[in-house]
Short mmCIF file of C-alpha atoms and ligand atoms in Angstrom, two decimals:
data_model
loop_
_atom_site.label_atom_id
_atom_site.label_comp_id
_atom_site.label_asym_id
_atom_site.label_seq_id
_atom_site.Cartn_x
_atom_site.Cartn_y
_atom_site.Cartn_z
CA MET P 29 -40.83 -116.95 -63.81
CA ALA P 30 -43.51 -116.75 -61.07
CA PRO P 31 -43.90 -113.23 -59.64
CA GLU P 32 -42.36 -112.72 -56.21
CA THR P 33 -44.59 -112.90 -53.15
CA TYR P 34 -44.66 -109.73 -51.06
CA THR P 35 -44.59 -110.51 -47.33
CA LEU P 36 -46.00 -107.93 -44.91
CA ARG P 37 -44.48 -107.90 -41.41
CA TRP P 38 -47.12 -107.28 -38.74
CA GLY P 39 -46.90 -105.88 -35.24
CA ILE P 40 -49.97 -106.59 -33.10
CA MET P 41 -51.13 -104.02 -30.55
CA ALA P 42 -53.24 -105.68 -27.80
CA THR P 43 -53.93 -109.28 -27.02
CA GLY P 44 -57.75 -109.43 -26.69
CA GLY P 45 -60.45 -111.33 -28.53
CA ILE P 46 -60.29 -109.79 -31.99
CA ALA P 47 -56.48 -109.70 -32.01
CA GLN P 48 -56.53 -113.47 -31.61
CA THR P 49 -59.07 -113.96 -34.38
CA PHE P 50 -57.16 -111.67 -36.74
CA VAL P 51 -53.74 -113.18 -36.06
CA LYS P 52 -55.06 -116.72 -36.55
CA ASP P 53 -56.27 -115.55 -39.97
CA LEU P 54 -52.85 -113.99 -40.71
CA LEU P 55 -51.27 -117.35 -39.94
CA THR P 56 -53.40 -119.31 -42.42
CA ASN P 57 -51.89 -120.25 -45.75
CA PRO P 58 -52.95 -117.63 -48.35
CA ALA P 59 -53.25 -120.42 -50.93
CA ILE P 60 -56.49 -121.60 -49.24
CA ARG P 61 -58.09 -118.42 -50.61
CA ASP P 62 -56.19 -118.65 -53.87
CA VAL P 63 -53.90 -115.76 -52.94
CA HIS P 64 -50.31 -116.11 -54.12
CA ASP P 65 -49.00 -112.55 -54.55
CA VAL P 66 -48.94 -111.55 -50.87
CA ALA P 67 -48.23 -113.24 -47.55
CA HIS P 68 -48.13 -112.27 -43.86
CA LYS P 69 -45.69 -112.64 -41.01
CA VAL P 70 -46.34 -111.81 -37.35
CA VAL P 71 -43.06 -110.31 -36.12
CA ALA P 72 -44.08 -108.74 -32.80
CA VAL P 73 -46.93 -108.59 -30.30
CA ALA P 74 -47.42 -106.05 -27.51
CA SER P 75 -49.66 -106.13 -24.48
CA SER P 76 -50.17 -103.05 -22.33
CA ARG P 77 -50.59 -105.31 -19.28
CA SER P 78 -47.40 -107.35 -19.40
CA LYS P 79 -44.92 -109.09 -21.64
CA ASP P 80 -46.33 -112.36 -20.27
CA SER P 81 -49.72 -111.62 -21.87
CA ALA P 82 -47.96 -111.23 -25.21
CA VAL P 83 -46.12 -114.53 -24.69
CA SER P 84 -49.31 -116.38 -23.81
CA PHE P 85 -51.06 -114.75 -26.81
CA LEU P 86 -48.50 -116.26 -29.20
CA ASP P 87 -49.03 -119.59 -27.51
CA LYS P 88 -52.83 -119.37 -27.91
CA VAL P 89 -52.66 -118.61 -31.63
CA LYS P 90 -49.97 -121.27 -32.14
CA ALA P 91 -47.64 -118.76 -33.76
CA PRO P 92 -44.42 -120.04 -35.30
CA GLU P 93 -41.22 -119.36 -33.33
CA GLY P 94 -39.49 -116.02 -33.62
CA ALA P 95 -42.02 -113.25 -32.97
CA LYS P 96 -40.92 -110.68 -30.40
CA THR P 97 -43.04 -109.90 -27.35
CA TYR P 98 -43.38 -106.55 -25.61
CA GLY P 99 -45.03 -105.39 -22.39
CA SER P 100 -45.78 -101.92 -23.76
CA TYR P 101 -47.20 -100.32 -26.90
CA HIS P 102 -44.32 -97.83 -27.00
CA GLU P 103 -41.79 -100.64 -27.49
CA LEU P 104 -43.82 -102.13 -30.32
CA VAL P 105 -43.93 -98.95 -32.39
CA ALA P 106 -40.16 -98.56 -32.03
CA ASP P 107 -39.45 -102.01 -33.51
CA PRO P 108 -37.70 -101.51 -36.88
CA ASP P 109 -38.83 -104.94 -38.12
CA VAL P 110 -42.52 -104.00 -37.97
CA ASP P 111 -44.00 -102.70 -41.27
CA ILE P 112 -47.58 -102.23 -40.07
CA VAL P 113 -49.31 -102.19 -36.70
CA TYR P 114 -52.74 -103.72 -36.22
CA VAL P 115 -54.50 -101.69 -33.50
CA ALA P 116 -56.89 -104.04 -31.67
CA THR P 117 -57.64 -102.11 -28.50
CA PRO P 118 -61.16 -100.92 -27.48
CA HIS P 119 -62.34 -98.05 -29.71
CA SER P 120 -61.97 -95.62 -26.78
CA HIS P 121 -58.22 -96.10 -27.25
CA HIS P 122 -57.94 -95.99 -31.05
CA PHE P 123 -57.17 -92.29 -31.46
CA GLN P 124 -54.30 -92.23 -28.96
CA ASN P 125 -52.98 -95.68 -29.95
CA ALA P 126 -53.13 -95.15 -33.71
CA MET P 127 -51.52 -91.72 -33.31
CA LEU P 128 -48.70 -93.34 -31.31
CA VAL P 129 -48.05 -95.61 -34.29
CA LEU P 130 -48.32 -92.85 -36.90
CA GLU P 131 -46.00 -90.56 -34.92
CA ALA P 132 -43.46 -93.39 -35.03
CA GLY P 133 -43.75 -93.27 -38.83
CA LYS P 134 -45.40 -96.66 -39.16
CA ASN P 135 -48.35 -97.89 -41.21
CA VAL P 136 -51.62 -98.66 -39.42
CA LEU P 137 -54.60 -100.97 -39.73
CA CYS P 138 -56.99 -99.81 -36.99
CA GLU P 139 -60.03 -101.77 -35.80
CA LYS P 140 -63.53 -100.35 -36.09
CA ALA P 141 -65.05 -98.13 -34.88
CA LEU P 142 -62.10 -96.09 -36.11
CA THR P 143 -62.40 -93.45 -33.39
CA VAL P 144 -64.95 -92.02 -30.95
CA THR P 145 -65.36 -88.72 -32.83
CA ALA P 146 -65.04 -87.50 -36.41
CA SER P 147 -62.52 -84.90 -35.33
CA GLN P 148 -60.21 -87.68 -34.10
CA THR P 149 -60.54 -89.49 -37.44
CA ARG P 150 -59.63 -86.32 -39.33
CA LYS P 151 -56.56 -85.79 -37.14
CA LEU P 152 -55.34 -89.35 -37.72
CA ILE P 153 -55.75 -88.99 -41.46
CA ASP P 154 -53.91 -85.66 -41.43
CA LYS P 155 -51.07 -87.33 -39.54
CA ALA P 156 -50.94 -90.29 -41.95
CA ARG P 157 -50.72 -87.80 -44.81
CA GLU P 158 -47.97 -85.80 -43.06
CA LYS P 159 -45.94 -88.94 -42.28
CA ASN P 160 -46.63 -90.40 -45.73
CA VAL P 161 -47.74 -93.76 -44.34
CA PHE P 162 -50.59 -96.17 -45.04
CA PHE P 163 -53.66 -95.92 -42.82
CA MET P 164 -56.82 -98.01 -43.03
CA GLU P 165 -59.93 -98.65 -40.95
CA ALA P 166 -60.31 -102.41 -40.41
CA VAL P 167 -63.80 -102.91 -41.79
CA TRP P 168 -63.10 -106.46 -42.99
CA THR P 169 -66.60 -106.85 -44.49
CA ARG P 170 -65.66 -104.55 -47.39
CA TYR P 171 -62.93 -106.92 -48.57
CA GLN P 172 -64.92 -110.15 -48.35
CA PRO P 173 -65.69 -111.60 -51.81
CA LEU P 174 -69.44 -111.42 -51.05
CA SER P 175 -69.28 -107.63 -50.60
CA VAL P 176 -67.18 -107.21 -53.73
CA LYS P 177 -69.68 -109.32 -55.69
CA VAL P 178 -72.73 -107.46 -54.35
CA ARG P 179 -71.16 -104.09 -55.26
CA GLU P 180 -70.49 -105.44 -58.77
CA ILE P 181 -74.10 -106.57 -59.15
CA VAL P 182 -75.36 -103.15 -58.09
CA GLN P 183 -72.98 -101.48 -60.55
CA SER P 184 -74.11 -103.79 -63.36
CA GLY P 185 -77.46 -101.95 -63.22
CA VAL P 186 -79.56 -105.10 -62.98
CA LEU P 187 -81.61 -103.55 -60.13
CA GLY P 188 -81.86 -100.19 -61.87
CA PRO P 189 -80.68 -97.23 -59.79
CA VAL P 190 -80.66 -98.31 -56.15
CA HIS P 191 -82.90 -96.05 -54.07
CA ARG P 192 -82.87 -97.69 -50.68
CA VAL P 193 -80.68 -99.85 -48.46
CA ILE P 194 -81.98 -101.29 -45.21
CA ALA P 195 -79.36 -102.88 -42.96
CA ASP P 196 -79.33 -104.26 -39.45
CA LEU P 197 -76.86 -105.79 -37.04
CA SER P 198 -78.39 -106.70 -33.71
CA PHE P 199 -77.98 -109.26 -30.95
CA ALA P 200 -80.53 -110.20 -28.30
CA SER P 201 -78.45 -109.60 -25.19
CA GLY P 202 -81.19 -108.85 -22.66
CA LYS P 203 -81.94 -110.82 -19.51
CA GLU P 204 -85.37 -111.37 -17.94
CA ASP P 205 -84.71 -108.75 -15.28
CA GLY P 206 -84.19 -106.10 -17.98
CA SER P 207 -80.43 -105.88 -17.65
CA LEU P 208 -78.06 -106.86 -20.44
CA THR P 209 -75.77 -109.87 -20.34
CA PHE P 210 -72.69 -107.59 -20.17
CA PRO P 211 -71.54 -106.31 -16.78
CA ASN P 212 -71.63 -102.52 -16.67
CA ASP P 213 -67.84 -102.26 -16.91
CA HIS P 214 -67.73 -104.37 -20.11
CA ARG P 215 -66.57 -102.50 -23.21
CA MET P 216 -69.94 -103.13 -24.92
CA VAL P 217 -71.78 -100.84 -22.49
CA ASN P 218 -69.08 -98.98 -20.54
CA ARG P 219 -68.89 -95.35 -21.69
CA ASP P 220 -65.27 -95.12 -20.48
CA LEU P 221 -64.50 -97.65 -23.23
CA ALA P 222 -66.81 -95.96 -25.78
CA GLY P 223 -69.43 -98.67 -25.26
CA GLY P 224 -72.78 -98.81 -27.01
CA ALA P 225 -74.47 -100.59 -29.89
CA LEU P 226 -73.69 -97.97 -32.55
CA LEU P 227 -69.89 -97.87 -32.37
CA ASP P 228 -69.59 -101.61 -31.90
CA LEU P 229 -72.33 -103.08 -34.13
CA GLY P 230 -74.14 -100.26 -35.92
CA ILE P 231 -70.97 -99.45 -37.82
CA TYR P 232 -71.65 -102.62 -39.86
CA SER P 233 -75.22 -101.58 -40.67
CA LEU P 234 -73.76 -98.26 -41.81
CA THR P 235 -71.06 -100.12 -43.75
CA TRP P 236 -73.75 -101.63 -45.97
CA VAL P 237 -75.55 -98.32 -46.40
CA PHE P 238 -72.31 -96.53 -47.26
CA GLN P 239 -70.69 -99.17 -49.43
CA ILE P 240 -73.71 -99.09 -51.73
CA LEU P 241 -75.15 -95.58 -51.50
CA TYR P 242 -71.95 -93.55 -50.95
CA HIS P 243 -69.03 -95.66 -52.17
CA LEU P 244 -70.63 -96.29 -55.56
CA GLN P 245 -71.49 -92.64 -56.18
CA PRO P 246 -69.31 -91.30 -59.02
CA GLU P 247 -66.29 -89.43 -57.62
CA ALA P 248 -67.39 -86.08 -59.09
CA GLU P 249 -70.84 -86.41 -57.47
CA LYS P 250 -69.85 -87.51 -53.96
CA GLU P 251 -72.48 -86.38 -51.48
CA SER P 252 -72.21 -86.70 -47.72
CA PRO P 253 -75.51 -87.63 -46.12
CA LYS P 254 -77.95 -85.95 -43.80
CA THR P 255 -78.40 -88.02 -40.65
CA VAL P 256 -81.53 -88.40 -38.53
CA ALA P 257 -81.16 -90.69 -35.54
CA ALA P 258 -82.88 -91.97 -32.42
CA MET P 259 -81.31 -93.89 -29.56
CA ASN P 260 -82.50 -95.73 -26.49
CA GLN P 261 -79.92 -95.54 -23.73
CA TYR P 262 -78.96 -98.33 -21.37
CA GLU P 263 -78.55 -97.66 -17.63
CA THR P 264 -74.85 -96.90 -18.24
CA GLY P 265 -75.74 -94.07 -20.65
CA ALA P 266 -74.46 -96.00 -23.68
CA ASP P 267 -76.90 -96.64 -26.53
CA GLU P 268 -78.61 -100.05 -26.47
CA SER P 269 -80.81 -99.55 -29.57
CA THR P 270 -80.17 -97.10 -32.38
CA SER P 271 -81.90 -96.34 -35.66
CA ILE P 272 -80.41 -94.01 -38.24
CA ILE P 273 -81.84 -92.61 -41.44
CA VAL P 274 -79.04 -91.74 -43.83
CA GLN P 275 -80.32 -89.49 -46.57
CA PHE P 276 -78.56 -88.49 -49.79
CA PRO P 277 -81.01 -85.87 -51.09
CA LYS P 278 -79.21 -85.06 -54.38
CA HIS P 279 -79.07 -88.74 -55.30
CA LYS P 280 -82.62 -89.34 -54.01
CA THR P 281 -81.37 -92.33 -52.05
CA MET P 282 -82.00 -93.35 -48.48
CA GLY P 283 -80.39 -95.78 -46.07
CA ILE P 284 -81.88 -97.14 -42.88
CA ALA P 285 -79.30 -98.51 -40.48
CA THR P 286 -80.41 -100.17 -37.26
CA THR P 287 -78.67 -101.89 -34.38
CA SER P 288 -79.82 -103.25 -31.05
CA LEU P 289 -78.65 -105.17 -28.02
CA ARG P 290 -82.28 -106.13 -27.28
CA VAL P 291 -83.46 -108.12 -30.31
CA PRO P 292 -81.51 -110.18 -32.86
CA THR P 293 -81.20 -109.45 -36.56
CA ASN P 294 -82.86 -112.79 -37.11
CA TYR P 295 -84.34 -115.46 -34.85
CA ASP P 296 -83.50 -117.96 -37.56
CA ALA P 297 -79.73 -118.20 -37.99
CA SER P 298 -80.09 -119.43 -41.60
CA GLY P 299 -81.54 -116.03 -42.48
CA SER P 300 -84.53 -117.45 -44.31
CA LEU P 301 -86.99 -115.37 -42.29
CA ASN P 302 -85.46 -111.99 -42.70
CA PRO P 303 -82.40 -110.80 -44.60
CA ALA P 304 -79.87 -108.71 -42.67
CA ILE P 305 -79.58 -106.30 -45.61
CA ARG P 306 -81.91 -105.32 -48.45
CA ILE P 307 -80.63 -103.32 -51.43
CA GLN P 308 -83.56 -102.10 -53.47
CA GLY P 309 -83.98 -100.67 -56.94
CA PRO P 310 -86.96 -100.35 -59.28
CA LEU P 311 -86.11 -103.61 -61.09
CA GLY P 312 -85.36 -105.80 -58.11
CA GLU P 313 -83.49 -106.21 -54.88
CA ILE P 314 -80.60 -108.05 -53.31
CA HIS P 315 -81.02 -109.80 -50.00
CA VAL P 316 -77.84 -110.35 -48.00
CA ILE P 317 -78.11 -113.20 -45.52
CA GLY P 318 -76.21 -113.80 -42.28
CA MET P 319 -74.65 -111.30 -39.90
CA ALA P 320 -73.85 -107.92 -41.49
CA TYR P 321 -70.12 -108.16 -40.57
CA ARG P 322 -69.68 -111.52 -42.32
CA PRO P 323 -72.68 -112.49 -44.41
CA THR P 324 -72.85 -116.03 -45.71
CA ALA P 325 -75.04 -115.74 -48.81
CA TYR P 326 -77.02 -113.42 -51.03
CA LYS P 327 -79.88 -113.64 -53.49
CA VAL P 328 -80.96 -111.38 -56.32
CA ILE P 329 -84.74 -111.10 -56.68
CA LEU P 330 -85.86 -109.48 -59.91
CA LYS P 331 -89.26 -107.91 -60.58
CA ASN P 332 -89.56 -109.91 -63.78
CA GLY P 333 -87.90 -113.03 -62.42
CA GLY P 334 -91.12 -115.03 -62.18
CA GLY P 335 -90.60 -115.58 -58.46
CA LYS P 336 -87.40 -117.54 -59.10
CA PHE P 337 -84.05 -116.70 -57.56
CA GLU P 338 -80.82 -118.42 -56.68
CA VAL P 339 -79.23 -118.33 -53.23
CA VAL P 340 -75.48 -117.81 -53.73
CA GLU P 341 -73.46 -119.18 -50.81
CA CYS P 342 -70.11 -117.52 -50.06
CA PRO P 343 -68.25 -119.73 -47.57
CA VAL P 344 -65.02 -118.62 -45.89
CA PRO P 345 -62.15 -120.96 -46.85
CA ARG P 346 -60.51 -122.95 -44.06
CA ASP P 347 -56.94 -124.04 -43.53
CA GLU P 348 -56.94 -127.71 -42.55
CA ALA P 349 -53.25 -127.47 -41.61
CA ARG P 350 -54.20 -124.83 -38.99
CA ASP P 351 -57.01 -126.67 -37.19
CA GLY P 352 -59.51 -125.79 -39.94
CA TRP P 353 -59.22 -122.09 -39.10
CA GLY P 354 -60.46 -119.28 -41.33
CA HIS P 355 -62.63 -116.40 -40.16
CA GLY P 356 -62.63 -114.04 -43.13
CA MET P 357 -60.35 -111.28 -41.84
CA PHE P 358 -57.47 -112.32 -44.09
CA TRP P 359 -58.88 -110.50 -47.10
CA GLU P 360 -58.48 -107.11 -45.43
CA ALA P 361 -54.93 -108.09 -44.45
CA ASP P 362 -54.24 -108.98 -48.10
CA GLU P 363 -55.53 -105.53 -49.06
CA CYS P 364 -53.04 -103.90 -46.66
CA ALA P 365 -50.20 -105.97 -48.14
CA ARG P 366 -51.10 -105.04 -51.71
CA CYS P 367 -51.44 -101.34 -50.84
CA LEU P 368 -48.03 -101.31 -49.14
CA ARG P 369 -46.44 -103.30 -51.95
CA ASP P 370 -47.84 -100.80 -54.47
CA GLY P 371 -46.96 -97.69 -52.44
CA LYS P 372 -50.60 -96.73 -51.74
CA LYS P 373 -51.41 -94.77 -48.58
CA GLU P 374 -55.14 -95.49 -48.51
CA SER P 375 -57.33 -98.35 -49.65
CA ALA P 376 -59.72 -97.86 -52.56
CA GLY P 377 -62.10 -100.22 -50.74
CA LEU P 378 -62.54 -97.71 -47.91
CA PRO P 379 -60.93 -94.38 -48.77
CA TRP P 380 -60.09 -91.84 -46.05
CA ALA P 381 -62.88 -89.47 -47.13
CA GLU P 382 -65.38 -92.27 -46.64
CA SER P 383 -64.12 -93.13 -43.15
CA ILE P 384 -64.60 -89.45 -42.29
CA ALA P 385 -68.13 -89.37 -43.77
CA ILE P 386 -69.13 -92.45 -41.76
CA MET P 387 -67.61 -91.10 -38.56
CA GLU P 388 -69.45 -87.77 -39.12
CA CYS P 389 -72.70 -89.71 -39.48
CA MET P 390 -72.04 -91.58 -36.21
CA ASP P 391 -71.00 -88.34 -34.49
CA SER P 392 -74.29 -86.78 -35.47
CA ALA P 393 -76.29 -89.84 -34.37
CA LEU P 394 -74.60 -89.88 -30.96
CA ARG P 395 -75.30 -86.17 -30.54
CA GLN P 396 -78.95 -86.61 -31.48
CA GLY P 397 -79.21 -89.61 -29.13
CA GLY P 398 -77.66 -87.65 -26.26
CA VAL P 399 -74.85 -90.16 -25.67
CA GLN P 400 -71.80 -88.51 -24.14
CA TYR P 401 -68.38 -90.01 -23.71
CA PRO P 402 -65.69 -88.79 -21.31
CA GLU P 403 -63.10 -86.17 -22.25
CA LEU P 404 -60.20 -88.65 -21.94
CA ILE P 405 -61.50 -90.63 -24.91
CA THR P 406 -63.04 -87.82 -26.98
CA THR P 407 -60.15 -85.37 -26.94
CA ASP P 408 -58.43 -84.92 -30.27
CA VAL P 409 -55.22 -83.80 -28.61
CA TYR P 410 -52.57 -86.48 -28.81
CA ASP P 411 -50.74 -87.40 -25.62
CA PRO P 412 -48.09 -90.13 -25.90
CA GLN P 413 -48.23 -90.55 -22.12
CA SER P 414 -52.05 -90.80 -22.01
CA PRO P 415 -53.11 -93.75 -19.81
CA LEU P 416 -54.67 -95.09 -23.01
CA ASN P 417 -51.12 -95.46 -24.39
CA THR P 418 -49.42 -96.66 -21.24
CA GLY P 419 -51.81 -99.38 -20.07
CA GLY P 420 -53.49 -97.43 -17.28
CA ARG P 421 -56.79 -99.18 -16.60
N1 NAP T 509 -63.64 -106.69 -36.77
C1 NAP T 509 -64.42 -107.36 -35.95
O1 NAP T 509 -65.17 -108.25 -36.31
C2 NAP T 509 -64.37 -107.05 -34.50
C3 NAP T 509 -64.89 -107.96 -33.59
C4 NAP T 509 -64.77 -107.67 -32.23
C5 NAP T 509 -64.20 -106.48 -31.83
N2 NAP T 509 -63.73 -105.60 -32.76
C6 NAP T 509 -63.11 -104.33 -32.37
O2 NAP T 509 -61.83 -104.60 -31.85
C7 NAP T 509 -61.55 -103.79 -30.72
C8 NAP T 509 -61.18 -104.69 -29.54
O3 NAP T 509 -62.27 -105.57 -29.27
P1 NAP T 509 -62.05 -106.96 -28.50
O4 NAP T 509 -63.35 -107.68 -28.58
O5 NAP T 509 -60.83 -107.63 -28.97
O6 NAP T 509 -61.87 -106.43 -27.01
P2 NAP T 509 -61.16 -107.18 -25.81
O7 NAP T 509 -61.26 -108.66 -25.97
O8 NAP T 509 -61.67 -106.56 -24.58
O9 NAP T 509 -59.61 -106.81 -26.00
C9 NAP T 509 -59.17 -105.50 -25.98
C10 NAP T 509 -57.67 -105.48 -25.67
O10 NAP T 509 -57.26 -104.13 -25.64
C11 NAP T 509 -56.24 -103.95 -24.67
N3 NAP T 509 -56.58 -102.88 -23.73
C12 NAP T 509 -55.84 -101.81 -23.49
N4 NAP T 509 -56.38 -101.02 -22.58
C13 NAP T 509 -57.53 -101.60 -22.21
C14 NAP T 509 -58.54 -101.27 -21.27
N5 NAP T 509 -58.49 -100.15 -20.54
N6 NAP T 509 -59.59 -102.11 -21.13
C15 NAP T 509 -59.67 -103.21 -21.89
N7 NAP T 509 -58.73 -103.57 -22.80
C16 NAP T 509 -57.68 -102.78 -22.95
C17 NAP T 509 -56.10 -105.25 -23.92
O11 NAP T 509 -54.94 -105.90 -24.45
P3 NAP T 509 -53.50 -105.76 -23.72
O12 NAP T 509 -53.78 -105.84 -22.26
O13 NAP T 509 -52.78 -106.89 -24.26
O14 NAP T 509 -52.94 -104.44 -24.10
C18 NAP T 509 -57.33 -106.05 -24.30
O15 NAP T 509 -57.09 -107.42 -24.34
C19 NAP T 509 -62.79 -102.92 -30.50
O16 NAP T 509 -62.60 -101.66 -31.08
C20 NAP T 509 -63.89 -103.65 -31.25
O17 NAP T 509 -64.88 -102.81 -31.80
C21 NAP T 509 -63.79 -105.87 -34.08
#
């Protein structure tokens, strides 16, 4: 007899850009990615603006009939049919919004950057532990087959011990007059919404540094890094270019994570000029090609390889029955389903301790770069009636 499929029932908090992308992935047929043990159902969507936004969201993603719509986040977390809430608000809001969900005793998948401060991350994790619920930072890159494969190659030892990882995620977003393409109130540069390159993009550069240099450290030898950072600030006071050195002195390893809103990772989209990520050991290196959040290919270049290497393409499968959709976020959703099915509270792909270590690194970088965010979004005191929870703009 075929094993039963476990179906996870999702509630979606917010109706912006990434919520649409994620939900369209949830609605694809898992069989397109050869997944048969878990499946997903969107049972409710909430918008802090109005119920109408939630209705039009379901229309945009062509959701099947039956999902409920709410005009407040409070109603969503009270819905008994929701197993897990996907928090897709700006990162300024994540602490208050995710805490609202946890306090309601529900499981959470929360978009990156997980919070604005490390203290907020620690409080969320403490609450998840207290409520005995699942909690995961939505760094989808970790669950993509390319990442899994690259980690396996590193662990195979073919490069020797990896000593250095260099990773970048940058977009050229400058205009000729020196301003950026985002208006100053846009969440990319608005400090009220925790804007800046690091929390939005640099987290992916750090993801590559951490998933190789920290994640693969043996459990008994886990070492949090020392962080040295420099930032250039935009006129709004948010960081527009950031470089971080992430040092693990005991392991003698070093990561260099960069991000910028001024220059792109690569002027050549195919990535032939310059890999987004380099993972280097004494016997060779891996180049990861494409954008750091969803790379498209990798190559392993060995010292004794005679100059020959193979480019391994890793395409994202598409669902022809859903307009050819497939973005690559479904693998992290599958991870949530498997964890909940198996009674796990955290994902082995990105354990709680690692989310804290990354957030501490970003905390330190922001401090060194002199970027300051307002009290409303940095407080680690939960307030269910915070404007961040009630749709105050
Ligand atoms: N994983 C990825 O690849 C990826 C990609 C892009 C963004 N993200 C992350 O996802 C989060 C949301 O990004 P996004 O691009 O979806 O942003 P967005 O398009 O601006 O949407 C954010 C949504 O949050 C809700 N919201 C609540 N209070 C808000 C406020 N004061 N201002 C603006 N929006 C508010 C709104 O939905 P309602 O009005 O319906 O409540 C809004 O539509 C960010 O943390 C970002 O870092 C992740």
